[in-house]
Amino acid sequence: MYTKDWVAKWALYSPHQTALKELDTGRAYTYAELNQAANYLATELTQTHHLQKGDRVMVLAEHCLEYVALFVAAQKTGLVLVPINYRLACGEIDYLVRNCEPALLIYEEQFQDKALVLPGLAAVPRVWPLQALADLCQRGLATPQPAWAGPEPEEDDPVFILYTSGTTGFPKGALYTHRMLLWNSLNTSLSLEITPTDVTINCMPPFHTGGWNVLLTPFLHRGATVGLMKKFQPERLLTLLDQEQADIFMGVPTMLKMMMESPAFATADLGSLRYFIVGGEALPLEVIRAWDRKGIKIRQGFGLTEVGPNLFSLHQDDAVRKIGSIGRANFYVETRLLDEQGREVGPNKVGELCLRGPITTPGYWRDPEATAKALPDGWFRTGDLLRRDEEGYFFVMDRIKNMYISGGENVYPAEIERFLLTFPGVSEVAVIGVPDARWGEVGKAFVVTKGLDISCEALLAYCAGNLARFKVPKYLELVAELPKNDTGKINKKALQATV
């Protein structure tokens, strides 16, 4: 059976290599130090505080050295890490506490006003400030620690419970296993050619799978170096990418657009970077070209909390030729596109993406109904509508829940959004379906421009000449900005609430 204790291996092979560096404080752990801190945590949590394999440890904190050391301790012991979105309201956090029933809740002091007033806290056996975790790590670093000698978790044991928004209105806890962790890293390393000498900067939040599993955990698996940045700041990030000589960076489209528009963009060198990885939404062609002129190639990707998350990758050499594509599936990912009758569709036909492989969740925490719905036959139903062209490149058409039907025709908002982004001066677009007495539903587009004098009439005329009539939005509104969720993606639920 393969080892789950990656950091112990790198502490042996490359003990003095920097594993983690907090770019806000300058503090750092080598692989030897990270392993030493995690060994002490593993012993303290299991022997002194009597936590057992499968117990949940909920964390309400930003990324830091000790948070990652806790993750490494979970790899060793089989404890389950439950990262929580610190931007949620108290009632929302309380639901998660009651749902996962943690044996330990750790909160960063800046969030204590939320953590300490939770009604469900009374049922949590142990509640620690983050400083208590930091103190344990410090004690572990003060004296040499023996190797972890306890039982290893099984490959199908969860290492994370990652909560995602649910269609019922209640979050679902996706189980993320040690097996998924390994095979996601293998897929990522093969696709991105990660080496132990590589450096990245992670500014994705820890409550999102991207904050752990896009680059952080694959980099730890390869013995590489991760810089931790608590908050995304475009000017400072551009400086740090040069300062740290980063090789790869992952961000969402909003980040890349803000960096491109930053005053620091013109003077940033970025000569060490091989490419950027972009996920979440399609990146407008003008942004790709702006970064290309800077010498930075873009690799568009695609993934899910429940599968991967690193599933598809568009090679940087195809960024312009296959604009809008998420590329091909990674090495250990099986794909199918199915129509509403469950039949596989051919090239350039739209179908629901179904996924299978060792990177697939076994299901949702204490939610057999949602598990059975998502995994009726071993294939995970993503709810995403994709098409595959003749060369095997995949294109995201839309989420099934975003699709609307106008006059009997399926309309995919993402297709219209991508088209409107080709209009000069348009920086962001969101299209939703709204009720219509004649057609059932029609489109409404919300458009952000770069301060240029662009009229709604001009945009609608542009659509009318290039899109099928049923795809042309009936309504179009110019807005100063679009609402975003906590990971920088456009919040269409908020837009729906305005109509």
Coordinates of C-alpha atoms in Angstrom, one line a residue:
M1 CA 0.0 0.0 0.0
Y2 CA 1.3 3.5 -0.9
T3 CA 2.4 5.8 1.8
K4 CA 0.1 8.7 2.8
D5 CA 2.9 10.4 4.7
W6 CA 4.4 12.4 1.9
V7 CA 6.2 15.0 4.0
A8 CA 8.0 12.3 6.0
K9 CA 9.5 11.1 2.8
W10 CA 10.7 14.6 1.7
A11 CA 12.0 15.3 5.2
L12 CA 14.3 12.3 4.6
Y13 CA 15.1 13.1 0.9
S14 CA 15.3 17.0 1.1
P15 CA 15.2 18.0 4.7
H16 CA 16.5 21.6 4.1
Q17 CA 14.3 22.3 1.1
T18 CA 11.7 25.1 1.9
A19 CA 8.2 23.5 1.9
L20 CA 6.2 26.5 2.9
K21 CA 6.7 30.2 3.3
E22 CA 4.2 32.8 4.6
L23 CA 4.7 35.7 2.2
D24 CA 2.9 38.1 4.6
T25 CA 5.2 37.3 7.6
G26 CA 8.4 35.8 6.1
R27 CA 8.0 32.7 8.4
A28 CA 8.9 29.4 6.7
Y29 CA 9.1 25.7 7.3
T30 CA 11.6 23.3 5.6
Y31 CA 10.3 19.8 4.9
A32 CA 12.2 18.6 8.1
E33 CA 10.4 21.3 10.2
L34 CA 7.0 20.7 8.6
N35 CA 7.4 17.0 9.3
Q36 CA 8.6 17.6 12.9
A37 CA 5.7 19.9 13.7
A38 CA 3.2 17.5 12.1
N39 CA 4.6 14.5 14.1
Y40 CA 4.2 16.4 17.3
L41 CA 0.6 17.4 16.4
A42 CA -0.3 13.8 15.4
T43 CA 1.0 12.6 18.8
E44 CA -0.7 15.3 20.9
L45 CA -4.0 15.1 19.1
T46 CA -4.3 11.3 19.3
Q47 CA -2.6 10.5 22.6
T48 CA -3.1 13.6 24.8
H49 CA -6.4 14.7 23.4
H50 CA -7.7 11.3 22.4
L51 CA -8.8 12.1 18.9
Q52 CA -9.3 9.0 16.7
K53 CA -9.1 8.2 13.0
G54 CA -12.3 9.6 11.4
D55 CA -12.8 12.4 13.9
R56 CA -13.5 15.7 12.3
V57 CA -11.3 18.8 13.0
M58 CA -13.1 21.9 11.8
V59 CA -11.0 25.0 11.1
L60 CA -12.1 28.6 10.7
A61 CA -8.9 30.3 9.7
E62 CA -6.9 31.7 6.8
H63 CA -3.9 29.8 5.3
C64 CA -0.8 29.6 7.5
L65 CA 2.1 27.3 8.3
E66 CA 0.2 25.6 11.2
Y67 CA -2.9 25.0 9.1
V68 CA -0.8 23.0 6.6
A69 CA 1.0 21.2 9.4
L70 CA -2.4 20.1 10.7
F71 CA -3.2 18.8 7.2
V72 CA 0.0 16.8 7.3
A73 CA -0.9 15.4 10.7
A74 CA -4.3 14.4 9.2
Q75 CA -2.4 12.5 6.4
K76 CA -0.5 10.6 9.1
T77 CA -3.4 9.9 11.5
G78 CA -6.6 9.6 9.5
L79 CA -8.2 12.7 11.2
V80 CA -10.5 14.5 8.8
L81 CA -9.9 18.2 8.1
V82 CA -13.0 20.4 7.6
P83 CA -12.1 23.8 6.3
I84 CA -14.8 26.4 6.8
N85 CA -15.6 29.5 4.9
Y86 CA -14.9 32.3 7.4
R87 CA -17.0 34.7 5.2
L88 CA -20.2 32.8 6.0
A89 CA -22.8 34.2 8.5
C90 CA -22.9 32.7 12.0
G91 CA -26.1 30.8 11.2
E92 CA -24.5 29.2 8.1
I93 CA -21.4 28.2 10.1
D94 CA -23.6 26.8 12.9
Y95 CA -25.3 24.5 10.4
L96 CA -21.9 23.1 9.3
V97 CA -20.9 22.5 12.9
R98 CA -24.1 20.6 13.7
N99 CA -23.8 18.7 10.4
C100 CA -20.2 17.4 10.8
E101 CA -20.1 17.2 14.6
P102 CA -16.4 18.0 15.0
A103 CA -14.3 16.6 17.8
L104 CA -12.2 19.8 17.7
L105 CA -12.9 23.3 16.3
I106 CA -10.0 25.6 15.8
Y107 CA -10.6 29.3 15.1
E108 CA -8.3 32.1 14.2
E109 CA -8.6 35.0 16.6
Q110 CA -9.9 37.5 14.0
F111 CA -12.9 35.2 13.6
Q112 CA -13.7 34.6 17.3
D113 CA -16.7 36.9 17.2
K114 CA -18.3 34.3 14.8
A115 CA -16.9 31.2 16.3
L116 CA -17.6 31.7 20.0
V117 CA -21.3 32.7 19.6
L118 CA -22.3 29.5 17.6
P119 CA -25.2 27.7 19.4
G120 CA -23.9 24.4 18.2
L121 CA -20.5 25.0 19.9
A122 CA -21.9 23.6 23.2
A123 CA -21.8 20.1 21.6
V124 CA -18.1 20.4 20.4
P125 CA -15.8 18.7 22.9
R126 CA -12.7 20.9 22.2
V127 CA -12.6 24.5 21.0
W128 CA -9.1 26.0 20.5
P129 CA -7.8 29.4 19.2
L130 CA -5.4 29.1 16.4
Q131 CA -2.6 30.2 18.8
A132 CA -3.0 26.9 20.6
L133 CA -2.2 25.0 17.4
A134 CA 0.7 27.3 16.8
D135 CA 2.0 26.7 20.3
L136 CA 1.9 22.9 19.7
C137 CA 3.8 23.3 16.4
Q138 CA 6.4 25.4 18.2
R139 CA 6.9 22.8 20.9
G140 CA 7.3 20.2 18.2
L141 CA 10.1 22.3 16.5
A142 CA 11.9 22.8 19.8
T143 CA 13.0 19.2 20.2
P144 CA 13.5 16.3 17.7
Q145 CA 10.3 14.3 17.2
P146 CA 10.1 10.6 16.6
A147 CA 8.5 9.4 13.4
W148 CA 4.8 8.8 13.5
A149 CA 4.3 5.2 14.6
G150 CA 0.5 5.0 14.7
P151 CA -1.7 3.2 12.2
E152 CA -1.9 4.8 8.7
P153 CA -5.3 5.7 7.3
E154 CA -6.8 3.6 4.5
E155 CA -6.8 5.0 1.0
D156 CA -10.6 5.4 0.9
D157 CA -10.7 7.2 4.3
P158 CA -11.5 10.9 3.9
V159 CA -8.8 13.5 4.6
F160 CA -11.1 16.4 4.0
I161 CA -14.8 17.2 4.1
L162 CA -15.3 20.1 1.7
Y163 CA -18.6 21.8 1.9
T164 CA -20.2 22.9 -1.4
S165 CA -23.5 24.8 -2.0
G166 CA -26.4 22.4 -2.5
T167 CA -29.5 22.5 -4.8
T168 CA -31.7 22.1 -1.7
G169 CA -30.3 25.2 -0.1
F170 CA -28.2 23.3 2.4
P171 CA -24.5 22.8 1.9
K172 CA -23.3 19.3 1.1
G173 CA -20.0 17.9 2.5
A174 CA -18.0 16.2 -0.3
L175 CA -15.8 13.5 1.1
Y176 CA -12.2 13.9 -0.3
T177 CA -10.2 10.8 0.3
H178 CA -6.5 9.9 0.5
R179 CA -6.8 8.0 -2.7
M180 CA -8.2 11.2 -4.4
L181 CA -5.4 13.2 -3.0
L182 CA -2.7 10.9 -4.5
W183 CA -4.3 10.5 -7.9
N184 CA -5.1 14.2 -8.3
S185 CA -1.4 14.9 -7.5
L186 CA -0.3 12.3 -10.1
N187 CA -2.6 13.8 -12.7
T188 CA -1.4 17.3 -11.9
S189 CA 2.3 16.4 -11.9
L190 CA 2.0 14.6 -15.3
S191 CA 0.0 17.5 -16.9
L192 CA 2.0 20.4 -15.4
E193 CA 5.4 18.7 -15.2
I194 CA 6.0 19.8 -11.6
T195 CA 9.5 19.2 -10.2
P196 CA 11.0 19.6 -6.7
T197 CA 12.7 22.8 -7.7
D198 CA 9.4 24.5 -8.6
V199 CA 7.9 27.4 -6.7
T200 CA 4.3 28.6 -6.6
I201 CA 2.3 31.2 -4.8
N202 CA -1.1 30.2 -3.4
C203 CA -3.6 32.9 -2.7
M204 CA -6.7 30.7 -3.0
P205 CA -8.7 30.4 0.3
P206 CA -8.4 27.2 2.3
F207 CA -12.2 26.6 2.4
H208 CA -12.1 25.9 -1.4
T209 CA -10.6 22.8 -3.0
G210 CA -8.5 25.1 -5.1
G211 CA -6.8 26.4 -2.0
W212 CA -5.5 22.9 -1.3
N213 CA -5.7 20.6 -4.3
V214 CA -4.9 22.6 -7.4
L215 CA -1.3 23.2 -6.5
L216 CA -0.6 23.1 -2.8
T217 CA -0.9 19.4 -2.2
P218 CA 0.6 18.4 -5.5
F219 CA 3.6 20.6 -4.8
L220 CA 4.0 19.0 -1.3
H221 CA 3.8 15.6 -3.0
R222 CA 6.6 16.6 -5.4
G223 CA 8.7 18.2 -2.7
A224 CA 8.4 21.6 -4.2
T225 CA 7.9 25.1 -2.5
V226 CA 4.6 26.9 -1.8
G227 CA 4.4 30.5 -0.9
L228 CA 1.2 31.3 1.1
M229 CA -0.5 34.6 0.6
K230 CA -3.6 35.2 2.7
K231 CA -5.3 37.7 0.5
F232 CA -5.2 38.4 -3.2
Q233 CA -3.6 41.8 -3.9
P234 CA -2.8 42.3 -7.6
E235 CA 0.1 44.7 -7.3
R236 CA 1.7 42.9 -4.5
L237 CA 1.2 39.5 -6.1
L238 CA 3.0 40.7 -9.3
T239 CA 5.9 41.8 -7.2
L240 CA 6.0 38.6 -5.2
L241 CA 5.9 36.4 -8.4
D242 CA 9.2 38.1 -9.4
Q243 CA 10.7 38.2 -5.9
E244 CA 10.0 34.5 -5.2
Q245 CA 10.9 33.5 -8.8
A246 CA 7.7 31.5 -9.2
D247 CA 7.4 28.9 -11.9
I248 CA 3.7 28.3 -12.0
F249 CA 0.7 30.3 -10.7
M250 CA -3.0 29.4 -10.4
G251 CA -5.8 32.0 -10.3
V252 CA -9.3 32.6 -11.4
P253 CA -10.1 34.9 -14.4
T254 CA -11.0 37.8 -12.1
M255 CA -7.5 37.7 -10.6
L256 CA -5.8 37.7 -14.0
K257 CA -7.8 40.6 -15.3
M258 CA -7.1 42.6 -12.1
M259 CA -3.4 41.9 -12.4
M260 CA -3.4 42.9 -16.1
E261 CA -5.1 46.2 -15.2
S262 CA -2.7 46.9 -12.3
P263 CA -0.1 49.7 -12.6
A264 CA 2.5 47.1 -11.7
F265 CA 1.7 45.0 -14.8
A266 CA 3.9 47.1 -17.1
T267 CA 7.1 46.8 -15.0
A268 CA 6.7 43.2 -13.7
D269 CA 9.3 41.0 -15.3
L270 CA 7.8 37.5 -14.6
G271 CA 10.6 35.9 -16.5
S272 CA 10.7 32.8 -14.3
L273 CA 7.1 31.8 -15.0
R274 CA 6.4 28.8 -17.3
Y275 CA 2.6 29.5 -17.4
F276 CA -0.5 30.5 -15.5
I277 CA -3.2 28.0 -14.7
V278 CA -6.7 29.4 -14.9
G279 CA -9.9 27.7 -13.8
G280 CA -13.5 28.5 -12.9
E281 CA -14.6 30.4 -16.1
A282 CA -13.4 31.0 -19.6
L283 CA -10.8 33.7 -19.9
P284 CA -11.5 36.4 -22.5
L285 CA -9.3 36.3 -25.6
E286 CA -8.0 39.9 -25.0
V287 CA -6.8 38.9 -21.6
I288 CA -5.0 35.8 -23.0
R289 CA -3.4 38.0 -25.6
A290 CA -2.3 40.7 -23.1
W291 CA -0.5 38.0 -21.0
D292 CA 0.9 36.4 -24.1
R293 CA 2.5 39.8 -25.1
K294 CA 4.0 39.7 -21.6
G295 CA 5.5 36.4 -22.4
I296 CA 3.1 34.4 -20.1
K297 CA 1.3 31.4 -21.5
I298 CA -2.2 30.5 -20.2
R299 CA -3.3 27.0 -19.4
Q300 CA -7.1 26.8 -19.0
G301 CA -8.3 24.1 -16.7
F302 CA -11.5 22.7 -15.3
G303 CA -12.4 20.7 -12.2
L304 CA -14.9 20.0 -9.4
T305 CA -14.8 19.7 -5.6
E306 CA -16.2 16.2 -5.9
V307 CA -13.8 15.0 -8.6
G308 CA -10.2 15.9 -9.1
P309 CA -10.2 18.8 -8.9
N310 CA -7.6 18.9 -11.7
L311 CA -9.5 17.1 -14.5
F312 CA -8.8 18.9 -17.8
S313 CA -6.0 21.1 -19.1
L314 CA -5.6 23.1 -22.3
H315 CA -1.9 23.2 -23.2
Q316 CA -0.6 26.7 -23.4
D317 CA 0.3 26.3 -27.1
D318 CA -3.4 25.9 -27.8
A319 CA -4.6 28.9 -25.7
V320 CA -5.5 31.0 -28.8
R321 CA -6.2 28.2 -31.3
K322 CA -8.7 26.6 -29.0
I323 CA -10.0 29.6 -27.2
G324 CA -12.8 28.7 -24.8
S325 CA -11.7 25.1 -24.5
I326 CA -10.8 23.4 -21.3
G327 CA -8.5 21.1 -23.3
R328 CA -8.4 17.3 -22.9
A329 CA -8.9 15.1 -19.8
N330 CA -5.9 14.5 -17.6
F331 CA -4.2 11.1 -17.6
Y332 CA -6.2 9.2 -15.0
V333 CA -9.7 10.6 -15.8
E334 CA -12.5 8.8 -17.6
T335 CA -15.1 10.9 -19.3
R336 CA -18.5 10.4 -20.9
L337 CA -21.0 12.9 -22.4
L338 CA -24.6 11.7 -22.0
D339 CA -27.9 13.0 -23.4
E340 CA -31.1 13.2 -21.3
Q341 CA -31.8 9.5 -22.2
G342 CA -28.4 8.4 -20.9
R343 CA -26.9 7.8 -24.4
E344 CA -23.4 9.0 -25.3
V345 CA -23.3 11.9 -27.7
G346 CA -21.0 12.3 -30.7
P347 CA -18.6 15.0 -31.6
N348 CA -19.9 18.6 -31.3
K349 CA -23.1 17.4 -29.5
V350 CA -23.9 18.7 -26.1
G351 CA -24.2 16.2 -23.2
E352 CA -23.8 16.1 -19.4
L353 CA -20.2 15.4 -18.3
C354 CA -19.9 12.2 -16.3
L355 CA -16.6 11.3 -14.7
R356 CA -15.0 8.1 -13.3
G357 CA -11.6 7.2 -11.9
P358 CA -9.6 7.2 -8.7
I359 CA -10.1 10.9 -8.3
T360 CA -13.9 10.6 -7.7
T361 CA -15.5 11.2 -4.3
P362 CA -17.3 8.2 -2.7
G363 CA -20.1 10.6 -1.8
Y364 CA -21.4 13.2 0.5
W365 CA -21.1 13.3 4.3
R366 CA -24.3 11.8 5.9
D367 CA -26.3 12.4 2.7
P368 CA -27.1 9.0 1.0
E369 CA -29.8 10.6 -1.1
A370 CA -27.4 13.2 -2.7
T371 CA -24.7 10.5 -3.0
A372 CA -27.1 8.1 -4.9
K373 CA -28.2 10.9 -7.2
A374 CA -24.6 12.0 -8.0
L375 CA -23.3 8.5 -8.4
P376 CA -26.1 6.3 -9.7
D377 CA -23.8 3.8 -11.5
G378 CA -20.2 4.7 -10.4
W379 CA -20.1 7.6 -12.8
F380 CA -20.3 11.0 -11.2
R381 CA -23.0 13.2 -12.7
T382 CA -21.5 16.7 -12.8
G383 CA -24.5 18.7 -13.9
D384 CA -22.2 20.4 -16.4
L385 CA -23.0 20.5 -20.1
L386 CA -20.0 20.0 -22.4
R387 CA -19.3 19.2 -26.0
R388 CA -16.2 17.6 -27.5
D389 CA -14.8 18.5 -30.9
E390 CA -13.3 16.3 -33.6
E391 CA -9.9 16.6 -32.0
G392 CA -11.0 15.6 -28.6
Y393 CA -11.0 19.0 -27.0
F394 CA -13.7 19.7 -24.5
F395 CA -15.8 22.9 -24.3
V396 CA -18.0 23.9 -21.3
M397 CA -21.4 24.9 -22.6
D398 CA -23.0 25.6 -19.2
R399 CA -24.3 24.2 -16.0
I400 CA -27.6 22.3 -16.5
K401 CA -29.2 24.6 -13.9
N402 CA -28.0 27.7 -15.8
M403 CA -29.4 26.4 -19.1
Y404 CA -32.8 27.9 -20.1
I405 CA -35.3 26.9 -22.8
S406 CA -36.6 29.6 -25.1
G407 CA -39.3 28.7 -27.6
G408 CA -38.4 25.0 -27.2
E409 CA -34.6 25.6 -27.8
N410 CA -31.9 24.9 -25.3
V411 CA -29.9 28.1 -24.6
Y412 CA -26.5 28.0 -22.9
P413 CA -25.7 31.3 -21.3
A414 CA -21.9 30.6 -21.2
E415 CA -22.0 30.5 -25.1
I416 CA -23.5 33.9 -25.2
E417 CA -21.2 35.3 -22.5
R418 CA -18.1 34.1 -24.4
F419 CA -19.4 35.8 -27.6
L420 CA -20.2 39.1 -25.9
L421 CA -16.7 39.1 -24.4
T422 CA -15.3 39.5 -28.0
F423 CA -16.9 42.9 -28.3
P424 CA -14.2 45.6 -27.8
G425 CA -14.4 47.2 -24.4
V426 CA -16.5 44.5 -22.7
S427 CA -14.8 43.1 -19.7
E428 CA -17.4 40.9 -18.0
V429 CA -20.7 39.4 -18.9
A430 CA -23.3 37.3 -17.2
V431 CA -26.5 35.9 -18.9
I432 CA -29.5 34.4 -17.1
G433 CA -32.9 33.2 -18.2
V434 CA -35.9 35.2 -17.2
P435 CA -39.6 34.4 -17.6
D436 CA -41.3 35.4 -20.8
A437 CA -45.0 35.2 -21.6
R438 CA -44.5 34.2 -25.3
W439 CA -41.3 32.1 -25.3
G440 CA -41.3 30.7 -21.8
E441 CA -37.9 32.1 -21.0
V442 CA -35.6 34.6 -22.7
G443 CA -32.1 35.8 -21.9
K444 CA -31.0 38.8 -19.9
A445 CA -27.4 39.9 -20.2
F446 CA -25.6 42.0 -17.5
V447 CA -22.5 43.6 -19.1
V448 CA -19.5 45.5 -17.6
T449 CA -17.5 47.7 -19.9
K450 CA -14.2 49.4 -19.4
G451 CA -15.6 52.9 -19.0
L452 CA -16.2 53.1 -22.8
D453 CA -19.3 54.6 -24.3
I454 CA -20.9 51.4 -25.4
S455 CA -24.7 51.3 -25.9
C456 CA -27.1 48.4 -25.3
E457 CA -28.3 48.8 -28.8
A458 CA -24.8 48.3 -30.2
L459 CA -24.3 45.1 -28.2
L460 CA -27.7 43.7 -29.2
A461 CA -27.0 44.5 -32.8
Y462 CA -23.7 42.7 -32.5
C463 CA -25.5 39.6 -31.1
A464 CA -28.2 39.8 -33.8
G465 CA -25.7 39.6 -36.6
N466 CA -23.7 36.6 -35.1
L467 CA -26.0 34.5 -32.9
A468 CA -29.1 32.5 -33.6
R469 CA -32.2 34.6 -33.0
F470 CA -33.3 32.5 -30.0
K471 CA -29.8 33.1 -28.4
V472 CA -29.9 36.9 -28.6
P473 CA -30.8 38.3 -25.1
K474 CA -34.1 40.1 -25.1
Y475 CA -32.8 42.3 -22.3
L476 CA -29.4 43.8 -21.8
E477 CA -28.3 45.9 -18.8
L478 CA -25.0 47.8 -18.4
V479 CA -23.7 47.5 -14.8
A480 CA -20.7 48.9 -13.0
E481 CA -19.8 45.4 -11.6
L482 CA -21.1 41.9 -11.3
P483 CA -21.6 40.2 -7.9
K484 CA -19.0 37.6 -7.1
N485 CA -18.9 34.7 -4.7
D486 CA -16.0 34.0 -2.3
T487 CA -13.8 32.4 -4.9
G488 CA -14.2 35.3 -7.4
K489 CA -16.8 33.6 -9.7
I490 CA -19.8 35.5 -10.9
N491 CA -22.8 34.9 -8.5
K492 CA -25.7 34.2 -10.8
K493 CA -28.1 33.5 -7.9
A494 CA -27.6 37.2 -6.8
L495 CA -28.4 38.3 -10.3
Q496 CA -31.5 36.2 -10.5
A497 CA -32.7 37.8 -7.2
T498 CA -32.6 41.2 -9.0
V499 CA -35.1 40.4 -11.7

